[in-house]
Short mmCIF file of C-alpha atoms in Angstrom, two decimals:
data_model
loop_
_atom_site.label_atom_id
_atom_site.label_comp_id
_atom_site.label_asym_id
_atom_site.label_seq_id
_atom_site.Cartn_x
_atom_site.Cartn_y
_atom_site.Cartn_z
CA UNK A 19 23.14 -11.67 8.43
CA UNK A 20 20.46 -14.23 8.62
CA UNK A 21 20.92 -14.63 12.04
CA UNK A 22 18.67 -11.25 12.46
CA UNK A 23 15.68 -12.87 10.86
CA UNK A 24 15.43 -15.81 13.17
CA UNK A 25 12.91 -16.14 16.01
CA UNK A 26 11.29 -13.19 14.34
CA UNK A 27 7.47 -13.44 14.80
CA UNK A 28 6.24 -14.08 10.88
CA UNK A 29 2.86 -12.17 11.83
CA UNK A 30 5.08 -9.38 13.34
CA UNK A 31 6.79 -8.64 10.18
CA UNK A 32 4.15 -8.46 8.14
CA UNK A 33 2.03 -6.26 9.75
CA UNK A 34 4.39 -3.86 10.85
CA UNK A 35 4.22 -4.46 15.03
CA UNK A 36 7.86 -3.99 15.10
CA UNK A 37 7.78 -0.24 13.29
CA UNK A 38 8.65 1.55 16.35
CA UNK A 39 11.28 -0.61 17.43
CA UNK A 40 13.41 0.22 14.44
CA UNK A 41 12.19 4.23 14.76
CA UNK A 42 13.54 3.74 18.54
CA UNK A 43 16.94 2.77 17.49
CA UNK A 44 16.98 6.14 15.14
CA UNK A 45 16.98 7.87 18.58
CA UNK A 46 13.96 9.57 17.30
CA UNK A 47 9.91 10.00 16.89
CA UNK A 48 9.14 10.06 13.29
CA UNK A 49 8.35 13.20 13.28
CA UNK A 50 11.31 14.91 14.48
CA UNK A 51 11.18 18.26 16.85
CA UNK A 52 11.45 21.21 15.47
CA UNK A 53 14.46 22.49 13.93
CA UNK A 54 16.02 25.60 12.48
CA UNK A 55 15.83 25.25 8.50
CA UNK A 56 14.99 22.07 8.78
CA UNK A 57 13.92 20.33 5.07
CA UNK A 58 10.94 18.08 5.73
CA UNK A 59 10.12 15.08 3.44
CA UNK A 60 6.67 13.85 3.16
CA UNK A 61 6.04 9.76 3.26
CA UNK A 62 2.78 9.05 2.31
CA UNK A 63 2.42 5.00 2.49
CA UNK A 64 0.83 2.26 3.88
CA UNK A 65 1.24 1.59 7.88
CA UNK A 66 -1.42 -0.54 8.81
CA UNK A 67 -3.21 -3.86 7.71
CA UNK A 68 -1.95 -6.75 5.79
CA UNK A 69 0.57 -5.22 3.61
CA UNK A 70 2.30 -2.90 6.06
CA UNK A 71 4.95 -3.97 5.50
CA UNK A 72 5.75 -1.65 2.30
CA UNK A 73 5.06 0.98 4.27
CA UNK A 74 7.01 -0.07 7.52
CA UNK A 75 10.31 -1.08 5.06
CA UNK A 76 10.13 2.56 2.80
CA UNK A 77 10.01 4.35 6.07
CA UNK A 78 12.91 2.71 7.69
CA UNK A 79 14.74 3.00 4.73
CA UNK A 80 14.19 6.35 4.11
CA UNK A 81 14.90 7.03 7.72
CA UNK A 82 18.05 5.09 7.73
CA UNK A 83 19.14 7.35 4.52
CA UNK A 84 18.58 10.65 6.03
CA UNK A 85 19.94 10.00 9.34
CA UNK A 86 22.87 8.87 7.89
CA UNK A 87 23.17 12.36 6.12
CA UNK A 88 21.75 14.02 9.11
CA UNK A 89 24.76 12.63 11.52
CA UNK A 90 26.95 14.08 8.94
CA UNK A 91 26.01 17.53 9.06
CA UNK A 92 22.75 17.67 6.38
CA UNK A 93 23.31 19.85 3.76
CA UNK A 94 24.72 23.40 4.14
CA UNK A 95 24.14 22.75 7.76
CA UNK A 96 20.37 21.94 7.23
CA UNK A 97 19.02 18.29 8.31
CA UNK A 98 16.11 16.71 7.31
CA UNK A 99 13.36 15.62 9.22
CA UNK A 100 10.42 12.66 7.43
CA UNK A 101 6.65 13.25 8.38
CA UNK A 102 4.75 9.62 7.36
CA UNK A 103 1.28 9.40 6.90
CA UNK A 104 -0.74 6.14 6.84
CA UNK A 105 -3.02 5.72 4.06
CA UNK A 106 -4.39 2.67 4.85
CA UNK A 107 -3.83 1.42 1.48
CA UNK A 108 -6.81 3.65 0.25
CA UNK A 109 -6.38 6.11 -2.82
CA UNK A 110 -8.52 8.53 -1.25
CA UNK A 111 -6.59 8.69 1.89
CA UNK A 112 -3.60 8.47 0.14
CA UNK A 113 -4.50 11.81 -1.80
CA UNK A 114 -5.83 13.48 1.26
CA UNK A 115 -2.41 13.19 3.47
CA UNK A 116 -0.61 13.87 0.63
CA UNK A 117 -2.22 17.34 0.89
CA UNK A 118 -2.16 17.84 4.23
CA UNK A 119 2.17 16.78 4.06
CA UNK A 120 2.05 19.87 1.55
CA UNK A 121 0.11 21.92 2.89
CA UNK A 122 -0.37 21.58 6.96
CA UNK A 123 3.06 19.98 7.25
CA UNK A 124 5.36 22.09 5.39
CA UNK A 125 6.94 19.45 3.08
CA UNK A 126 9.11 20.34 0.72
CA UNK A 127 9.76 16.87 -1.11
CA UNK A 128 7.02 14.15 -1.69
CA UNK A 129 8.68 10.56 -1.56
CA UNK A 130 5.36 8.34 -2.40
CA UNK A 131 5.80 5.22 -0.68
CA UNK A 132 2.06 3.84 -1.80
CA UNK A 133 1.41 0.87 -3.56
CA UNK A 134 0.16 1.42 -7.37
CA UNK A 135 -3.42 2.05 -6.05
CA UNK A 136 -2.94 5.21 -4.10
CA UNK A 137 0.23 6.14 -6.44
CA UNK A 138 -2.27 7.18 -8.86
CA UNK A 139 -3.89 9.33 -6.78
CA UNK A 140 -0.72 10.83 -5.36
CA UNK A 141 0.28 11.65 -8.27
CA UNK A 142 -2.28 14.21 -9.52
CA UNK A 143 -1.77 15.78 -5.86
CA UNK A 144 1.99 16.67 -6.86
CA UNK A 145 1.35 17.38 -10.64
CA UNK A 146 -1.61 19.97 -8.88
CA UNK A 147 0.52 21.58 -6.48
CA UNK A 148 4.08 21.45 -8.53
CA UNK A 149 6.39 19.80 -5.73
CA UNK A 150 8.81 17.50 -5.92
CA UNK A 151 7.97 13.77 -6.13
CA UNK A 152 9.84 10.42 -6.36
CA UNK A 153 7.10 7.17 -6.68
CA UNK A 154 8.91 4.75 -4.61
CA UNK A 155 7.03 1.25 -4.65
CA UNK A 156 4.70 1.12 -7.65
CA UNK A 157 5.61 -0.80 -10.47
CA UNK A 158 2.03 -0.36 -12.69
CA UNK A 159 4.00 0.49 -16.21
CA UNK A 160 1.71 3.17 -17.17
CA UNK A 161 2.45 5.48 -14.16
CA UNK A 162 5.43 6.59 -15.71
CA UNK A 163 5.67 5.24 -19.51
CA UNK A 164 2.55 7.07 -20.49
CA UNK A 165 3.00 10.37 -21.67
CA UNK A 166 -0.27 11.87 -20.48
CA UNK A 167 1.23 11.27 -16.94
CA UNK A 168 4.04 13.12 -17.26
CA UNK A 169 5.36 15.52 -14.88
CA UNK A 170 8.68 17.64 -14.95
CA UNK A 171 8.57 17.48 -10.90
CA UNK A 172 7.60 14.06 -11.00
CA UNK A 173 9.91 10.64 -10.91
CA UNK A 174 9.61 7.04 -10.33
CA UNK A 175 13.21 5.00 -8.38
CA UNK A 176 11.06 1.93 -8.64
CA UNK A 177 11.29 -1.13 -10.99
CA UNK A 178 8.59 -1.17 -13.60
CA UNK A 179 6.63 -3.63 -14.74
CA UNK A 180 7.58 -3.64 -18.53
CA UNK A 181 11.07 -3.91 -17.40
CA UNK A 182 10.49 -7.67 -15.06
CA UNK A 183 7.94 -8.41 -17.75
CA UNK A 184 10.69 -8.79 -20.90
CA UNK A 185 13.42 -10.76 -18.16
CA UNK A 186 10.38 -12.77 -16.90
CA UNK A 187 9.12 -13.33 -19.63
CA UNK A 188 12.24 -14.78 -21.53
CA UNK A 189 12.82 -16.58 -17.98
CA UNK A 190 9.89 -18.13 -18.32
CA UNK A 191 9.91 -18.85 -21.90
CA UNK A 192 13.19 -21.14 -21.32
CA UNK A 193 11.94 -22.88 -18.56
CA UNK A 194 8.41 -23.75 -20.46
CA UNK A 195 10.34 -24.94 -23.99
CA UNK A 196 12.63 -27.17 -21.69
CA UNK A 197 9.59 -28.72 -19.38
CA UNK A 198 6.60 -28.39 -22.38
CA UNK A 199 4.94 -26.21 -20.14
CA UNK A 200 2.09 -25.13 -22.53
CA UNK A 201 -1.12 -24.83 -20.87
CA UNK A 202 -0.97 -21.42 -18.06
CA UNK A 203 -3.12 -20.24 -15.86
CA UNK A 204 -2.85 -16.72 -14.08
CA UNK A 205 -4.12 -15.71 -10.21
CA UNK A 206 -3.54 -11.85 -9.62
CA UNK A 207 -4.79 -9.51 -7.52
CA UNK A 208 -8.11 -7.23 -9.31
CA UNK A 209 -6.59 -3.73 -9.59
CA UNK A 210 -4.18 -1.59 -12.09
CA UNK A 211 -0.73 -3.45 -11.36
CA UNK A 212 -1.87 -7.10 -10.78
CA UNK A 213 -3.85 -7.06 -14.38
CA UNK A 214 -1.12 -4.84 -16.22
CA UNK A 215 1.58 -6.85 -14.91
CA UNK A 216 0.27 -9.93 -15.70
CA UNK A 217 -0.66 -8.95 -19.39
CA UNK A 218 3.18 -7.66 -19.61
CA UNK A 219 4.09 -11.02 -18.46
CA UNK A 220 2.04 -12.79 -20.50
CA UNK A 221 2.84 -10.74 -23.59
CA UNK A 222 7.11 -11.22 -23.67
CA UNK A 223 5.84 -14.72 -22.36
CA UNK A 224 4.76 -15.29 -25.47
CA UNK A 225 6.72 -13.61 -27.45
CA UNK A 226 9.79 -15.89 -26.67
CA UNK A 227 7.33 -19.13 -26.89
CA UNK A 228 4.34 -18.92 -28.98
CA UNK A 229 3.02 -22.12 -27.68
CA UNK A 230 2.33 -20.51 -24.39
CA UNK A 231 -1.39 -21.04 -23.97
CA UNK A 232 -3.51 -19.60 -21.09
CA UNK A 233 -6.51 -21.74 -20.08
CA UNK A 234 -7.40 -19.26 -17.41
CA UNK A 235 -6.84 -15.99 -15.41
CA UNK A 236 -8.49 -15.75 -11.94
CA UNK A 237 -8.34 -12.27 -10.07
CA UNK A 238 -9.02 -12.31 -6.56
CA UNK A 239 -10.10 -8.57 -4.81
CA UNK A 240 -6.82 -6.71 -3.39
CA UNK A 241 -6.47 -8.11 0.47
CA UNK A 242 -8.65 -10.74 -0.35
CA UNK A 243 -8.89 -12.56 3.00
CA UNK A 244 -8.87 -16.03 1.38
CA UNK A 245 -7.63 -17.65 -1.62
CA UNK A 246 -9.77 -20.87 -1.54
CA UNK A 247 -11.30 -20.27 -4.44
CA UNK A 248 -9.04 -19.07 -6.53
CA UNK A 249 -6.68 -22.48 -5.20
CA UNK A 250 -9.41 -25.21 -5.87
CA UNK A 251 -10.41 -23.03 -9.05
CA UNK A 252 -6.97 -23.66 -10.38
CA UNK A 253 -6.58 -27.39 -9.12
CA UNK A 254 -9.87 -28.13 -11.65
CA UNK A 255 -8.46 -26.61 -14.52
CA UNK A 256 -5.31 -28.09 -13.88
CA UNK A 257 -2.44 -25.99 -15.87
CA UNK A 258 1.46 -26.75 -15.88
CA UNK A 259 2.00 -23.33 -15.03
CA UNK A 260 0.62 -20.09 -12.78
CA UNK A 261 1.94 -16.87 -12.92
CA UNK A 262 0.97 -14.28 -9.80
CA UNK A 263 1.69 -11.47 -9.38
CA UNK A 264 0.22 -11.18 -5.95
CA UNK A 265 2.66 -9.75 -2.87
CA UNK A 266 2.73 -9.23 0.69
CA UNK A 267 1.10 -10.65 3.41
CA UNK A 268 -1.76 -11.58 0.54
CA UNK A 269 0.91 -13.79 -0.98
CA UNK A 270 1.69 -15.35 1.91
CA UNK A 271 -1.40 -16.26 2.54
CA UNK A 272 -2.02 -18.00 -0.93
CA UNK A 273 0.95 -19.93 -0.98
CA UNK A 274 -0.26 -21.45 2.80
CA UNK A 275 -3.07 -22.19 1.29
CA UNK A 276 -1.89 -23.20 -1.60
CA UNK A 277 0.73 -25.57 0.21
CA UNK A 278 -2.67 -27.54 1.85
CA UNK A 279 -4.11 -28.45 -1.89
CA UNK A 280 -0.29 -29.33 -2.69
CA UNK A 281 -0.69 -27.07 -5.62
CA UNK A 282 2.76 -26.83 -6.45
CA UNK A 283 3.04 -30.53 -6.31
CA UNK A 284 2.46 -30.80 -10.49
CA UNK A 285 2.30 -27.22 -11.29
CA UNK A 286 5.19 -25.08 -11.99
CA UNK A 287 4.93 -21.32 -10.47
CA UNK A 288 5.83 -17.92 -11.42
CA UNK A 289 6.11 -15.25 -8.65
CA UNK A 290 6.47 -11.14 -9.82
CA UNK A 291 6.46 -10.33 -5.89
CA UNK A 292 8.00 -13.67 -4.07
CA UNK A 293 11.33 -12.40 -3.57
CA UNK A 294 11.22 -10.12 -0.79
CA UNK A 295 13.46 -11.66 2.44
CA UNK A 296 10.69 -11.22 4.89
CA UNK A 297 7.86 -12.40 2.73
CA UNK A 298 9.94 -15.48 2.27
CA UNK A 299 10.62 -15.82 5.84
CA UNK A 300 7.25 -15.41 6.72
CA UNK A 301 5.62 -18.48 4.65
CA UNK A 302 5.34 -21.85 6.68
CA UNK A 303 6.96 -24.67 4.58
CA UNK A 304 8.38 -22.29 1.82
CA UNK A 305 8.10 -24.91 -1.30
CA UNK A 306 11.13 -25.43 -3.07
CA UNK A 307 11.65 -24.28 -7.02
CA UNK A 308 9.25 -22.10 -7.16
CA UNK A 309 10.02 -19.32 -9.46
CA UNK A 310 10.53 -15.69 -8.60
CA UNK A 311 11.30 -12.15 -9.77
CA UNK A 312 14.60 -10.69 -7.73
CA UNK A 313 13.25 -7.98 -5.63
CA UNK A 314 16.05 -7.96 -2.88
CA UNK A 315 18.97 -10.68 -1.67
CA UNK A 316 21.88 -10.35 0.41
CA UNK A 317 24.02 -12.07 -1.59
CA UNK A 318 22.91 -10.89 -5.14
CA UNK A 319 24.47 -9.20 -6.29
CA UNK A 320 27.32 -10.45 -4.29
CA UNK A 321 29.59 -7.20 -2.86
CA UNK A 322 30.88 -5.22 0.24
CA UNK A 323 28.30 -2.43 -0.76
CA UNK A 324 25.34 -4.82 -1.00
CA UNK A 325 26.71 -6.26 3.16
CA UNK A 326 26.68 -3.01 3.98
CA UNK A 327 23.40 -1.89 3.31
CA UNK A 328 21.92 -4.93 4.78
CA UNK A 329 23.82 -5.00 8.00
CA UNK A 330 22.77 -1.02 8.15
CA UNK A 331 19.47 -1.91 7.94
CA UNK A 332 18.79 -4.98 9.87
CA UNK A 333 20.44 -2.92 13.30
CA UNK A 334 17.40 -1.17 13.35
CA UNK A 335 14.95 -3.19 11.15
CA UNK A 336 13.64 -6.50 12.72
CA UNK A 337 13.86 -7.71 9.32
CA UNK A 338 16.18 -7.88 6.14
CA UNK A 339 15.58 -5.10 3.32
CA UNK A 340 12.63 -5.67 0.83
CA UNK A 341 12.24 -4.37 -2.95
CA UNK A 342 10.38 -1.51 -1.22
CA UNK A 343 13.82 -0.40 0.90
CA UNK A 344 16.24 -0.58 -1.53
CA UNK A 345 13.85 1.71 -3.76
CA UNK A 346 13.24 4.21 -1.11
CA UNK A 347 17.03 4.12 -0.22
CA UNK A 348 17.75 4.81 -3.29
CA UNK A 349 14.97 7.66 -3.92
CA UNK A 350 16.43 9.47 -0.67
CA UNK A 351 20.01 9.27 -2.69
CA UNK A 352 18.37 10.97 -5.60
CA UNK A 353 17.07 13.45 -3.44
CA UNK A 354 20.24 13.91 -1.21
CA UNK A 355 22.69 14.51 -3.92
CA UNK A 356 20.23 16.76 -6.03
CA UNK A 357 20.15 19.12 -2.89
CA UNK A 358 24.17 18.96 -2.37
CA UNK A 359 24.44 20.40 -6.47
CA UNK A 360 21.48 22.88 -5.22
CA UNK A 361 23.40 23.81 -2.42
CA UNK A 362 20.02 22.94 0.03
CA UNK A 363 17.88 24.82 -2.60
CA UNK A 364 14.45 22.95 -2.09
CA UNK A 365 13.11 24.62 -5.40
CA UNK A 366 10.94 21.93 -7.26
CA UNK A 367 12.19 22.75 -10.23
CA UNK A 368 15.57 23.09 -9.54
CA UNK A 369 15.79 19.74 -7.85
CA UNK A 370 14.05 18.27 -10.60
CA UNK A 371 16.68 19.59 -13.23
CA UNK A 372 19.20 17.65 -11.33
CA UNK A 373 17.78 14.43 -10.56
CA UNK A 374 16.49 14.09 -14.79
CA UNK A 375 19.67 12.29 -16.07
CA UNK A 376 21.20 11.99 -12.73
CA UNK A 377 23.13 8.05 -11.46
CA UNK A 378 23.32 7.47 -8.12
CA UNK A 379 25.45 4.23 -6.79
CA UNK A 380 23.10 1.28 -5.93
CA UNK A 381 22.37 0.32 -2.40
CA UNK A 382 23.32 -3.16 -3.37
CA UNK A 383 27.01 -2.03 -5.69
CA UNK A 384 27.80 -2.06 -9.12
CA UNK A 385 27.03 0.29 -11.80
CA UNK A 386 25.11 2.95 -10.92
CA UNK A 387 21.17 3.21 -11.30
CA UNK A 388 20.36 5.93 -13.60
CA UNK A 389 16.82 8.26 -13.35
CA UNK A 390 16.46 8.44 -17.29
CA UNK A 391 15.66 11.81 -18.47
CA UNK A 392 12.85 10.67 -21.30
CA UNK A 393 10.05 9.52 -19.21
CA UNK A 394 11.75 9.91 -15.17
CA UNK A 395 11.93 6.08 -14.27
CA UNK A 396 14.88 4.68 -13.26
CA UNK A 397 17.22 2.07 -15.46
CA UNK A 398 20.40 -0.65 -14.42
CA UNK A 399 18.76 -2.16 -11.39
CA UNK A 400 18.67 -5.65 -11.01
CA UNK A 401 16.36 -7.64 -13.16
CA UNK A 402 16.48 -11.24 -12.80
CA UNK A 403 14.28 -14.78 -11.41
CA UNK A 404 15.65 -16.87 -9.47
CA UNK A 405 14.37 -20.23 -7.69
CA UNK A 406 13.21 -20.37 -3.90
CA UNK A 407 14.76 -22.75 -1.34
CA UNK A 408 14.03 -23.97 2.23
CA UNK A 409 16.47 -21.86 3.80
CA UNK A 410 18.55 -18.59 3.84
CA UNK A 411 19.00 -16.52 1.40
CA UNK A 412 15.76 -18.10 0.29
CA UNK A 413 16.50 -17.42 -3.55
CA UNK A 414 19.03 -19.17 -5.58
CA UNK A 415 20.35 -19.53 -9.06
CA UNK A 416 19.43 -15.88 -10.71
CA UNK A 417 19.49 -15.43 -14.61
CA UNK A 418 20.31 -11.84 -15.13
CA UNK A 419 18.77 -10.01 -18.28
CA UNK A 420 21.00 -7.24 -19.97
CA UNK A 421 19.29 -4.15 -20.06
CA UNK A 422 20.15 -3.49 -23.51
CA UNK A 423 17.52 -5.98 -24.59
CA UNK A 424 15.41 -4.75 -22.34
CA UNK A 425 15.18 -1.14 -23.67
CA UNK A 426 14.64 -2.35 -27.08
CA UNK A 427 11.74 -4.38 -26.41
CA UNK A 428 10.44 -1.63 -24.25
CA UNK A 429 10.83 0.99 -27.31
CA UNK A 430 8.85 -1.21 -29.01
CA UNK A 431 6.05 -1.91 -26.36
CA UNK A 432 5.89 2.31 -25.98
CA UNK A 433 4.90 2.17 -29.60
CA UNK A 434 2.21 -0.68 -29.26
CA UNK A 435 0.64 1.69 -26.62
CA UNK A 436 1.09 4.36 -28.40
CA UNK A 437 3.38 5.80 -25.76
CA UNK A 438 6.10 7.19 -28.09
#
């Protein structure tokens, strides 16, 4: 499967040049013609700039999902058609086409595809208007663990950040008592999910070794253009460790950067948003043993379900699946089986109903993932680090957490927020 990522143009990839490539292999516009009972599914995301690459992955996964169901008849004999709208990575715009999927387009099902930034602002579009919505890509903690944002209409098939925080955390911890890596330093992007998810890092960081000490926290603007700052910043105050939860194309870039201070020549580094195949592929000299959350692999976990998904993918995808495609994938399955038990009812509520409590098989095999009826955020994904190398598949070695201990410590986190 690596083959397909070859000769692929690293700027190409991340910007999303190749979108209607993949849409052209669907046979298809993305916005289908018009079509008798037709259910329509509304993508709000990001399609342009330098992380277009969420949106360009949720799209073709979510296309891939309900063309597959679409060549199989729909459901009751009605197919599904998916009407994107870029937001440009702005919460404003994110909340305007969100409105005008609802109400100009005719969707019947939101699947938010923004990052946490324009999530937010989704999200009081669909709690306002009462439709359907599965939050696909952010990972900010809050958007679903606090109860003041819930929604009965409203879900999350995304990982969340309290959830990578206790695995990375212990991860972490290990590495840091075996290497006396005390002194840390953090460089995250300045907006809700780069400062909660370091503090979550930090926090179970901590909690597994107490002699964690942070000397410093930088935070660079979201699609900061350059890192040099931040870089040189961190070469004076010289920790042992970083952790970053940058992503994207803005990761790339500070790891390029990065790799021309030789930054990760003495300093051990901790990735939340590293492990994405084409954000890997994309980085010129990828350093080895640098340390990263799992967001997707082909061969972790290793199974036929997992090759399958990938090799579906990559025939009309230029790239291999990120975090972002498995998440949408698995959003669409939500959403596809919760209409087959509705018998194509597109009711909000009644769709809703189903989906609370419901397990869907992962994209990737194994146990099913499971949309947990308490606060709508999905449990038994993956959850594991791993450590990069110079080649394919990139990330190696993954430590696994068991998701019983993460659920404890996240009952006890809800209660430190005063979430529960």
């Amino acid at each position: 499967m690596t083959k397909t990522t070859k000769g692929i143009s690293r700027r190409r990839v991340l910007k999303g040049a190749g979108a209607m490539v993949g849409l052209a292999a669907f046979g298809a516009p993305h916005v289908a013609g018009a079509q008798a009972k037709v259910i329509k599914i509304g993508l709000p995301t990001i399609l342009s700039g330098r992380v277009a690459i969420l949106g360009t992955s949720s799209r073709f996964a979510v296309q891939l999902a309900f063309n597959q169901i679409n060549e199989a008849g729909g459901i009751n004999g009605r197919k599904f058609e998916v009407v994107d709208r870029d937001s440009k990575g702005r919460p404003d715009e994110a909340a305007k086409v969100t409105r005008d999927l609802i109400n100009n387009d005719g969707c019947d099902i939101i699947i938010d595809g923004e990052a946490s930034s324009g999530s937010f602002a989704v999200h009081e579009v669909v709690r306002d208007l009462g439709i359907l919505c599965l939050h696909t890509c952010s990972e900010t903690s809050s958007l679903t663990a606090d109860p003041k944002q819930f929604s009965k209409n409203v879900f999350r098939c995304a990982r969340q950040g309290i959830h990578d925080a206790v695995a990375g955390g212990s991860y972490a911890a290990k590495i840091a008592k075996e290497k006396g890596l005390k002194k840390w330093a953090t460089c995250s992007p300045d907006y809700a999910y780069g400062r909660d998810n370091t503090a979550e890092f930090l926090q179970y960081a901590k909690v597994f070794e107490p002699s964690i000490e942070v000397v410093d926290q930088l935070w660079p603007k979201l699609f900061a253009p350059d890192y040099t700052e931040s870089i040189t910043k961190l070469m004076q105050v010289k920790p042992q460790a970083v952790y970053s939860a940058l992503w994207g194309g803005d990761l790339v870039a500070f790891i390029e950067q990065s790799n021309l201070y030789r930054l990760f020549q003495n300093t051990a580094y901790f990735s939340g948003g590293l492990g994405d195949p084409p954000i890997l592929t994309a980085i010129k000299n990828l350093p080895q043993g640098l340390n990263t959350a799992y967001r997707y692999n082909n061969g972790f976990p290793s199974s036929p379900e997992n090759t399958a998904f990938c090799d579906a993918y990559v025939k009309v995808v230029p790239h291999e699946p990120t975090n972002w495609a498995w998440q949408n994938y698995a959003a669409s399955q939500f959403i596809i089986e919760a209409l087959r038990r509705t018998n194509g009812n597109t009711d909000s509520s009644a769709l809703a109903k189903e989906i609370s409590g419901m397990t869907v098989k992962k994209p990737f095999g194994g146990a099913g993932i499971t949309m947990r009826d308490s606060d709508h955020t999905i449990i038994n994904y993956p959850v594991a680090w791993g450590k990069t190398v110079s080649k394919s598949p990139w990330v190696v070695d993954y430590v696994d957490t068991e998701w019983s201990k993460i659920v404890e410590l996240e009952k006890e986190w809800k209660k430190e927020k005063g979430y529960a």
